[in-house]
């Protein structure tokens, strides 16, 4: 039955396929990687030929050649179909190669490479010579980018904080200094410690350029507003050229940051910022952790609508660049349950609402997904709840929900989140499913989980404004996020809307915790002390409250500018950050802390993949964000994942000096399919989350190969029989 349906679907798509190219592209994307091909994905061949870590992979446009760059400073060209090395080219770099690209419309004869020696080189593969050496950057070149159907032009991102544009038809770009190659300079905006880590050109709209740096923001520039300019620096002393790629002959440690003097002004609307909504408000928390936040890879979907970001020290995020999704801190201001007039619960609600029986689309009797008895006057459990009319769950959704509730009660929060996501795929507009998943997020407490729970509660309240559980859990989310004033405001609105629950023990406990937290974190100035008699405030006061916590924390932990250079951000940068848009989807499970070149990519239209510090790569369902498979791709770390342009083939690489090719294997090759598959993806994901939050000393020992026991003294529920809880090992890069 399933295969017949699939054949009918394929036939229908073929009939409806437009004759123009975009229709062909959609058809290819839909069927390049399907659930069947991903299920049978296995290791086909290991390509040996490098003597160092393989840091970058790139297919040519037709998919007949795969290029790889390595620490051995060689570029290798492969024919994966014949499993042989076509050419090994010595680039002349003196540092690790981090990026390799084929120049468009060059007949696959010209390849560019960027490396740790600060140099970009252009190579003629036919003549086997380096035709151009570009020494414009003064720090490591981490990524190169090209645009389809745009020959002779490419872009670079380097750890000197600049994005450069090179047009090989312009003779001035070959001069070491004075050439107008800088397109974006981050240093005047975010300080002298700015590092550009990655970049990508939108394939559908080449004027759009995405840039990732050593902060949680991804910047989307419109190149039509930008004019390349020449390099200006402020220096201390002088010196002779040491051949390191420094165009000024000044030792790097004595070269100060780019001052921005003489730069053309950047229009305010030349860029749009994107960031997960919980990260800009808690920068101080991440300074205390053994990792930093930096975008290690950005990539556009083929239609150019979505932007995928692998955020180092956090998760993988998907942004919709055509939909302006505001962060939850701004959505709160439009949420009636947070700022609206109180709604008095009474009999008039019965005229417009239906009483849902317990265990159906209403509340769950007894202990529910909040891990405690559902709130009710005098602490009793809710047995019924009034809701407006919204879509009922179908049989599949109901089955998923019941299984998820069971997993929740057993403490398997990741499994319950997975099942709730599957149920939401069946009925996306179910406030019960959203609120239950929020409860599971609050219990699991992975990085970003509390904020994801807040998003679910806001969406549930948008569907059902009077949903009591969503309102109360939203207050809990705000408290867990340390947004104490907002939590207080939300809980007071809850009290006004549902006064019969003010005497409930759960309500009183949360109210006390919020008040205590506000007093503990309030400034010495009496003007910053919260007035508990004031139950509402203006939107301006609310917006100010959103930044009270971070401002206090930043004052406590501000580093001296004299030690590491300026870290102050410009006024223009503050304005851009204040308008940052939020993510659409989040993919959890991998670990990205050890290397800063870890990629994430689209597998056709239905899947997302990313490498991990545990030597595996994860594949997620793009709609549900559930983990589909976890495969062992390296003995240490998987950094690179590049799908074939049209076929269901995936190339991966990492610390091992080999390139691995993955293809769907035959059904009778079950052993080969499963031999590299991680048996329990949820256990692997949980281990990675703990690895990301490990103690700095433990991280150092793990990178040296030691095995560290992760016994948490404050967690009495730790299952000692679970190997993912007992031992964590992260191999050296």
XYZ file of C-alpha atoms in Angstrom, residues 276 278 314-318 417 441 444-453 455 583-588 620-622 624-626 689:
33
model
C 17.763 32.683 18.802
C 17.002 33.633 24.356
C 24.475 25.769 21.138
C 22.131 24.052 18.662
C 21.343 24.133 14.939
C 18.781 26.785 13.993
C 16.651 27.392 10.914
C 9.111 15.716 23.178
C 10.966 21.124 27.701
C 14.491 18.336 30.212
C 16.379 21.663 30.495
C 18.714 21.342 27.514
C 20.222 24.557 26.166
C 17.370 26.595 24.699
C 14.632 24.288 26.021
C 13.070 26.848 28.360
C 12.850 29.400 25.570
C 11.318 26.776 23.265
C 8.756 26.091 26.005
C 7.407 29.838 22.388
C 14.305 31.226 14.596
C 11.616 29.027 13.072
C 12.985 25.627 14.085
C 15.653 24.192 16.368
C 17.535 20.903 15.944
C 19.113 19.371 19.056
C 16.843 15.360 11.633
C 13.391 15.456 10.120
C 12.967 19.013 8.863
C 9.174 17.658 13.228
C 12.846 18.384 14.173
C 13.033 14.781 15.458
C 24.188 18.081 25.802
